[in-house]
PDB file of C-alpha atoms in Angstrom:
ATOM      1  CA  ARG X   1     -17.109 111.490 211.375  1.00 84.00           C
ATOM      2  CA  ARG X   2     -18.073 110.002 207.912  1.00 90.00           C
ATOM      3  CA  THR X   3     -14.370 108.494 207.508  1.00 92.00           C
ATOM      4  CA  VAL X   4     -14.913 106.863 211.110  1.00 93.00           C
ATOM      5  CA  ARG X   5     -18.413 104.961 209.995  1.00 93.00           C
ATOM      6  CA  GLN X   6     -17.317 103.932 206.814  1.00 95.00           C
ATOM      7  CA  TYR X   7     -14.179 102.505 208.405  1.00 94.00           C
ATOM      8  CA  GLU X   8     -16.073 100.553 211.171  1.00 95.00           C
ATOM      9  CA  ARG X   9     -18.295  99.370 208.385  1.00 93.00           C
ATOM     10  CA  ALA X  10     -15.413  98.084 206.397  1.00 95.00           C
ATOM     11  CA  GLY X  11     -13.965  96.056 209.489  1.00 95.00           C
ATOM     12  CA  VAL X  12     -10.680  98.520 209.964  1.00 96.00           C
ATOM     13  CA  ALA X  13      -9.516  97.871 213.699  1.00 96.00           C
ATOM     14  CA  ALA X  14      -8.311 101.276 214.057  1.00 97.00           C
ATOM     15  CA  ILE X  15      -7.708 104.954 212.687  1.00 96.00           C
ATOM     16  CA  HIS X  16      -4.886 107.480 212.739  1.00 95.00           C
ATOM     17  CA  ILE X  17      -5.664 110.708 213.328  1.00 97.00           C
ATOM     18  CA  GLU X  18      -2.782 113.619 213.190  1.00 97.00           C
ATOM     19  CA  ASP X  19      -2.360 117.126 213.635  1.00 98.00           C
ATOM     20  CA  GLN X  20      -0.331 118.283 210.880  1.00 97.00           C
ATOM     21  CA  GLU X  21      -1.636 120.687 208.336  1.00 95.00           C
ATOM     22  CA  SER X  22      -2.454 119.625 205.135  1.00 93.00           C
ATOM     23  CA  PRO X  23      -0.852 119.268 202.549  1.00 93.00           C
ATOM     24  CA  LYS X  24       1.089 116.912 205.433  1.00 93.00           C
ATOM     25  CA  ARG X  25       4.894 116.077 205.143  1.00 92.00           C
ATOM     26  CA  CYS X  26       6.372 112.718 206.159  1.00 93.00           C
ATOM     27  CA  GLY X  27       6.843 113.092 209.775  1.00 93.00           C
ATOM     28  CA  HIS X  28      10.922 112.618 209.341  1.00 93.00           C
ATOM     29  CA  LEU X  29      10.892 116.117 206.992  1.00 90.00           C
ATOM     30  CA  ASP X  30      11.719 119.267 208.279  1.00 92.00           C
ATOM     31  CA  ASP X  31       9.579 122.442 208.288  1.00 93.00           C
ATOM     32  CA  LYS X  32       6.261 120.716 209.057  1.00 96.00           C
ATOM     33  CA  LYS X  33       3.192 122.728 210.415  1.00 97.00           C
ATOM     34  CA  VAL X  34       0.814 121.733 212.730  1.00 98.00           C
ATOM     35  CA  ILE X  35      -3.164 122.797 213.588  1.00 98.00           C
ATOM     36  CA  SER X  36      -4.010 124.291 217.026  1.00 98.00           C
ATOM     37  CA  THR X  37      -4.500 122.291 219.859  1.00 98.00           C
ATOM     38  CA  GLU X  38      -8.139 122.983 219.953  1.00 98.00           C
ATOM     39  CA  ASP X  39      -8.779 122.197 216.369  1.00 98.00           C
ATOM     40  CA  MET X  40      -7.139 118.743 216.944  1.00 98.00           C
ATOM     41  CA  VAL X  41      -9.344 118.271 220.124  1.00 98.00           C
ATOM     42  CA  GLN X  42     -12.265 118.848 217.848  1.00 98.00           C
ATOM     43  CA  LYS X  43     -11.271 116.273 215.264  1.00 97.00           C
ATOM     44  CA  ILE X  44     -10.860 113.638 217.851  1.00 98.00           C
ATOM     45  CA  ARG X  45     -14.045 114.522 219.833  1.00 98.00           C
ATOM     46  CA  ALA X  46     -15.577 113.774 216.209  1.00 97.00           C
ATOM     47  CA  ALA X  47     -14.158 110.766 215.914  1.00 97.00           C
ATOM     48  CA  VAL X  48     -14.738 109.398 219.237  1.00 97.00           C
ATOM     49  CA  ASP X  49     -18.671 110.763 218.986  1.00 96.00           C
ATOM     50  CA  ALA X  50     -18.728 108.814 215.405  1.00 96.00           C
ATOM     51  CA  ARG X  51     -17.349 105.506 216.719  1.00 96.00           C
ATOM     52  CA  THR X  52     -20.037 102.931 217.280  1.00 94.00           C
ATOM     53  CA  ASP X  53     -17.864  99.949 217.803  1.00 93.00           C
ATOM     54  CA  ASP X  54     -15.909 100.157 221.543  1.00 90.00           C
ATOM     55  CA  ASP X  55     -13.286  97.766 219.985  1.00 94.00           C
ATOM     56  CA  PHE X  56     -12.313 100.630 217.065  1.00 96.00           C
ATOM     57  CA  THR X  57      -9.444 102.349 218.162  1.00 98.00           C
ATOM     58  CA  ILE X  58      -8.738 105.869 217.821  1.00 98.00           C
ATOM     59  CA  ILE X  59      -4.861 106.490 217.328  1.00 98.00           C
ATOM     60  CA  VAL X  60      -3.785 110.124 217.855  1.00 99.00           C
ATOM     61  CA  ARG X  61      -0.783 111.332 216.361  1.00 98.00           C
ATOM     62  CA  THR X  62       1.230 114.554 217.417  1.00 98.00           C
ATOM     63  CA  ASP X  63       4.116 116.050 214.956  1.00 97.00           C
ATOM     64  CA  SER X  64       4.429 119.121 217.233  1.00 97.00           C
ATOM     65  CA  ILE X  65       7.772 118.247 218.998  1.00 96.00           C
ATOM     66  CA  ALA X  66       9.868 119.525 215.676  1.00 94.00           C
ATOM     67  CA  VAL X  67       7.224 122.300 215.310  1.00 96.00           C
ATOM     68  CA  THR X  68       6.361 123.497 218.744  1.00 96.00           C
ATOM     69  CA  GLY X  69       8.676 121.577 221.083  1.00 96.00           C
ATOM     70  CA  TRP X  70       8.614 119.280 223.856  1.00 97.00           C
ATOM     71  CA  ASP X  71       6.366 121.027 226.311  1.00 97.00           C
ATOM     72  CA  ASP X  72       3.678 122.195 223.798  1.00 97.00           C
ATOM     73  CA  ALA X  73       3.654 118.312 222.675  1.00 98.00           C
ATOM     74  CA  MET X  74       3.082 116.820 225.968  1.00 97.00           C
ATOM     75  CA  HIS X  75       0.439 119.318 226.691  1.00 98.00           C
ATOM     76  CA  ARG X  76      -1.029 118.361 223.150  1.00 98.00           C
ATOM     77  CA  CYS X  77      -0.896 114.946 224.327  1.00 98.00           C
ATOM     78  CA  ASP X  78      -2.781 115.357 227.703  1.00 98.00           C
ATOM     79  CA  GLU X  79      -5.526 117.396 225.720  1.00 98.00           C
ATOM     80  CA  TYR X  80      -5.585 114.536 223.079  1.00 98.00           C
ATOM     81  CA  VAL X  81      -6.201 112.071 225.855  1.00 98.00           C
ATOM     82  CA  LYS X  82      -8.735 114.161 227.437  1.00 98.00           C
ATOM     83  CA  ALA X  83     -10.384 114.321 224.168  1.00 98.00           C
ATOM     84  CA  GLY X  84     -10.973 110.463 223.740  1.00 98.00           C
ATOM     85  CA  ALA X  85      -7.195 109.072 221.941  1.00 98.00           C
ATOM     86  CA  ASP X  86      -6.855 105.274 222.940  1.00 98.00           C
ATOM     87  CA  VAL X  87      -3.194 105.326 221.706  1.00 98.00           C
ATOM     88  CA  LEU X  88      -0.628 108.079 221.018  1.00 98.00           C
ATOM     89  CA  PHE X  89       1.699 108.470 218.225  1.00 98.00           C
ATOM     90  CA  VAL X  90       4.345 111.084 219.194  1.00 98.00           C
ATOM     91  CA  GLU X  91       6.028 111.100 216.157  1.00 97.00           C
ATOM     92  CA  ALA X  92       9.621 112.165 215.341  1.00 95.00           C
ATOM     93  CA  LEU X  93      10.882 111.501 218.648  1.00 96.00           C
ATOM     94  CA  ARG X  94      14.677 112.464 218.565  1.00 95.00           C
ATOM     95  CA  THR X  95      17.136 110.734 220.923  1.00 96.00           C
ATOM     96  CA  PRO X  96      16.656 107.534 223.592  1.00 96.00           C
ATOM     97  CA  GLU X  97      16.184 110.034 226.230  1.00 96.00           C
ATOM     98  CA  GLU X  98      13.074 111.572 224.523  1.00 96.00           C
ATOM     99  CA  VAL X  99      11.681 108.117 223.792  1.00 97.00           C
ATOM    100  CA  GLU X 100      12.183 107.052 227.800  1.00 97.00           C
ATOM    101  CA  ARG X 101      10.783 110.476 228.804  1.00 96.00           C
ATOM    102  CA  ALA X 102       7.707 110.429 226.569  1.00 97.00           C
ATOM    103  CA  ALA X 103       7.093 106.704 227.891  1.00 96.00           C
ATOM    104  CA  LYS X 104       7.310 107.875 231.361  1.00 96.00           C
ATOM    105  CA  ASN X 105       5.003 111.088 231.145  1.00 95.00           C
ATOM    106  CA  LEU X 106       2.381 109.492 229.091  1.00 96.00           C
ATOM    107  CA  ASP X 107       0.110 106.934 230.740  1.00 94.00           C
ATOM    108  CA  ILE X 108      -1.803 105.428 227.778  1.00 96.00           C
ATOM    109  CA  PRO X 109      -0.694 103.017 225.182  1.00 97.00           C
ATOM    110  CA  LEU X 110       1.974 104.277 222.869  1.00 98.00           C
ATOM    111  CA  LEU X 111       3.163 103.558 219.198  1.00 98.00           C
ATOM    112  CA  PHE X 112       6.423 104.264 218.193  1.00 98.00           C
ATOM    113  CA  ASN X 113       7.267 104.730 214.400  1.00 97.00           C
ATOM    114  CA  PHE X 114      10.665 102.836 213.254  1.00 97.00           C
ATOM    115  CA  VAL X 115      11.907 104.727 210.215  1.00 97.00           C
ATOM    116  CA  GLU X 116      15.232 103.701 209.155  1.00 97.00           C
ATOM    117  CA  SER X 117      17.765 106.571 208.702  1.00 94.00           C
ATOM    118  CA  GLY X 118      14.705 108.684 210.056  1.00 95.00           C
ATOM    119  CA  LYS X 119      15.192 111.464 212.995  1.00 95.00           C
ATOM    120  CA  SER X 120      14.483 108.522 215.839  1.00 96.00           C
ATOM    121  CA  PRO X 121      16.892 106.488 217.479  1.00 96.00           C
ATOM    122  CA  LEU X 122      16.430 102.948 216.192  1.00 96.00           C
ATOM    123  CA  LEU X 123      15.567 100.689 219.331  1.00 97.00           C
ATOM    124  CA  SER X 124      14.220  97.536 219.098  1.00 97.00           C
ATOM    125  CA  ALA X 125      10.781  96.536 219.589  1.00 97.00           C
ATOM    126  CA  ILE X 126      11.974  94.512 223.091  1.00 97.00           C
ATOM    127  CA  GLU X 127      13.360  97.823 224.301  1.00 97.00           C
ATOM    128  CA  LEU X 128      10.610  99.980 223.351  1.00 97.00           C
ATOM    129  CA  GLU X 129       8.342  97.304 224.886  1.00 96.00           C
ATOM    130  CA  LYS X 130      10.270  97.514 228.022  1.00 96.00           C
ATOM    131  CA  LEU X 131       9.541 101.528 228.256  1.00 95.00           C
ATOM    132  CA  GLY X 132       6.208 100.885 227.802  1.00 93.00           C
ATOM    133  CA  PHE X 133       5.444 101.218 223.853  1.00 97.00           C
ATOM    134  CA  LYS X 134       2.546  98.814 222.987  1.00 97.00           C
ATOM    135  CA  ILE X 135       2.781  99.221 218.869  1.00 97.00           C
ATOM    136  CA  VAL X 136       5.905  99.624 216.734  1.00 98.00           C
ATOM    137  CA  ILE X 137       5.488 100.251 213.170  1.00 98.00           C
ATOM    138  CA  TYR X 138       7.830  99.409 210.280  1.00 98.00           C
ATOM    139  CA  PRO X 139       6.597 101.643 207.482  1.00 96.00           C
ATOM    140  CA  ALA X 140       9.812 102.241 205.463  1.00 96.00           C
ATOM    141  CA  SER X 141      11.616  98.952 205.908  1.00 97.00           C
ATOM    142  CA  ALA X 142      10.279  97.265 203.020  1.00 97.00           C
ATOM    143  CA  LEU X 143      10.478 100.150 200.851  1.00 97.00           C
ATOM    144  CA  LEU X 144      14.175 101.182 201.690  1.00 97.00           C
ATOM    145  CA  SER X 145      15.013  97.710 201.000  1.00 96.00           C
ATOM    146  CA  VAL X 146      13.445  97.175 197.839  1.00 96.00           C
ATOM    147  CA  THR X 147      14.849 100.592 196.432  1.00 97.00           C
ATOM    148  CA  HIS X 148      18.381  99.794 197.348  1.00 96.00           C
ATOM    149  CA  VAL X 149      17.909  96.284 195.686  1.00 96.00           C
ATOM    150  CA  VAL X 150      16.495  97.840 192.672  1.00 97.00           C
ATOM    151  CA  GLY X 151      19.206 100.343 192.161  1.00 97.00           C
ATOM    152  CA  GLN X 152      21.803  97.405 192.473  1.00 96.00           C
ATOM    153  CA  VAL X 153      19.929  95.273 189.899  1.00 97.00           C
ATOM    154  CA  MET X 154      19.637  98.434 187.165  1.00 97.00           C
ATOM    155  CA  ALA X 155      23.398  99.436 187.721  1.00 97.00           C
ATOM    156  CA  GLN X 156      24.450  95.656 187.186  1.00 97.00           C
ATOM    157  CA  LEU X 157      21.932  95.541 183.847  1.00 97.00           C
ATOM    158  CA  LYS X 158      23.570  99.055 182.570  1.00 98.00           C
ATOM    159  CA  LYS X 159      26.887  97.395 183.276  1.00 98.00           C
ATOM    160  CA  THR X 160      26.430  93.878 182.112  1.00 98.00           C
ATOM    161  CA  GLY X 161      23.378  93.741 179.741  1.00 98.00           C
ATOM    162  CA  THR X 162      21.622  91.160 181.786  1.00 98.00           C
ATOM    163  CA  THR X 163      20.301  90.487 184.944  1.00 97.00           C
ATOM    164  CA  ALA X 164      21.060  86.542 184.642  1.00 96.00           C
ATOM    165  CA  HIS X 165      23.784  86.321 187.042  1.00 96.00           C
ATOM    166  CA  LEU X 166      21.419  88.070 189.852  1.00 96.00           C
ATOM    167  CA  MET X 167      18.800  85.261 189.624  1.00 95.00           C
ATOM    168  CA  ASP X 168      20.054  83.540 192.924  1.00 94.00           C
ATOM    169  CA  ASN X 169      18.912  86.703 194.768  1.00 92.00           C
ATOM    170  CA  MET X 170      15.379  86.800 193.068  1.00 94.00           C
ATOM    171  CA  VAL X 171      12.422  84.628 193.792  1.00 95.00           C
ATOM    172  CA  SER X 172      11.061  82.758 190.572  1.00 95.00           C
ATOM    173  CA  LEU X 173       8.379  83.940 188.684  1.00 95.00           C
ATOM    174  CA  GLY X 174       5.989  81.480 189.791  1.00 95.00           C
ATOM    175  CA  ASP X 175       6.973  82.457 193.551  1.00 95.00           C
ATOM    176  CA  CYS X 176       6.211  85.921 192.596  1.00 95.00           C
ATOM    177  CA  PHE X 177       2.940  84.946 190.947  1.00 95.00           C
ATOM    178  CA  GLU X 178       1.778  82.580 194.275  1.00 95.00           C
ATOM    179  CA  ALA X 179       2.782  85.736 196.212  1.00 95.00           C
ATOM    180  CA  MET X 180       0.331  87.823 194.639  1.00 95.00           C
ATOM    181  CA  GLY X 181      -2.634  85.031 194.593  1.00 95.00           C
ATOM    182  CA  LEU X 182      -2.262  84.438 190.917  1.00 94.00           C
ATOM    183  CA  SER X 183      -3.751  80.839 191.387  1.00 92.00           C
ATOM    184  CA  SER X 184      -6.882  82.008 193.472  1.00 93.00           C
ATOM    185  CA  MET X 185      -7.685  84.363 190.962  1.00 92.00           C
ATOM    186  CA  LEU X 186      -7.155  82.137 188.070  1.00 92.00           C
ATOM    187  CA  ALA X 187      -9.450  79.643 189.752  1.00 91.00           C
ATOM    188  CA  GLU X 188     -12.360  82.256 190.079  1.00 90.00           C
ATOM    189  CA  ASP X 189     -11.903  83.330 186.408  1.00 89.00           C
ATOM    190  CA  ALA X 190     -12.372  79.527 185.630  1.00 88.00           C
ATOM    191  CA  GLN X 191     -15.289  79.400 187.792  1.00 87.00           C
ATOM    192  CA  PHE X 192     -16.974  82.392 186.766  1.00 87.00           C
ATOM    193  CA  ALA X 193     -15.586  82.006 183.371  1.00 80.00           C
ATOM    194  CA  GLN X 194     -18.494  82.658 180.319  1.00 74.00           C
ATOM    195  CA  PRO X 195     -18.778  79.626 177.688  1.00 70.00           C
ATOM    196  CA  SER X 196     -17.876  80.804 174.416  1.00 67.00           C
ATOM    197  CA  VAL X 197     -20.562  81.252 171.781  1.00 64.00           C
ATOM    198  CA  GLY X 198     -19.875  80.118 168.197  1.00 63.00           C
ATOM    199  CA  VAL X 199     -20.843  82.282 165.472  1.00 55.00           C
TER     200      VAL X 199
END
């Protein structure tokens, strides 16, 4: 309840609540554990009760397909909707058929987690929208890309002793600083800087 209120006050648009036991695992790993349906329903009810802004969206995730199977996952989804979920996030759907089946079975906005080299099929946002999914997230795309590129750069550095020949594939230092907002930070520093006092 406290988390929902704090997020609302901070201007956050949505919260994501899940049914994994703590400590949680990535949804695309094996050997996950989930709490009981009843305990999760109570978590959702508490979040709904704490909400004061009707536009604050409660996204409810279940990892149960890999743990307790399809039928239990669909039962959980039904119970989660009754408890007040605004959006359902059925994690790690394993085949295009499961994705389509989930979309047909669940009459509520759905979220799809697009994880390259994960357990779910890599359907495009257009395909998912046609099936009825309203939200698609790409939580690993940048990380997996950066990890690959950093590995390549480090291998070249080890092999050649330089990265000068890779600069065409890099942003400039200035562009990097701009992407981080350095110029506005420096402007703020200048605006509020204390004048030096001579001794």
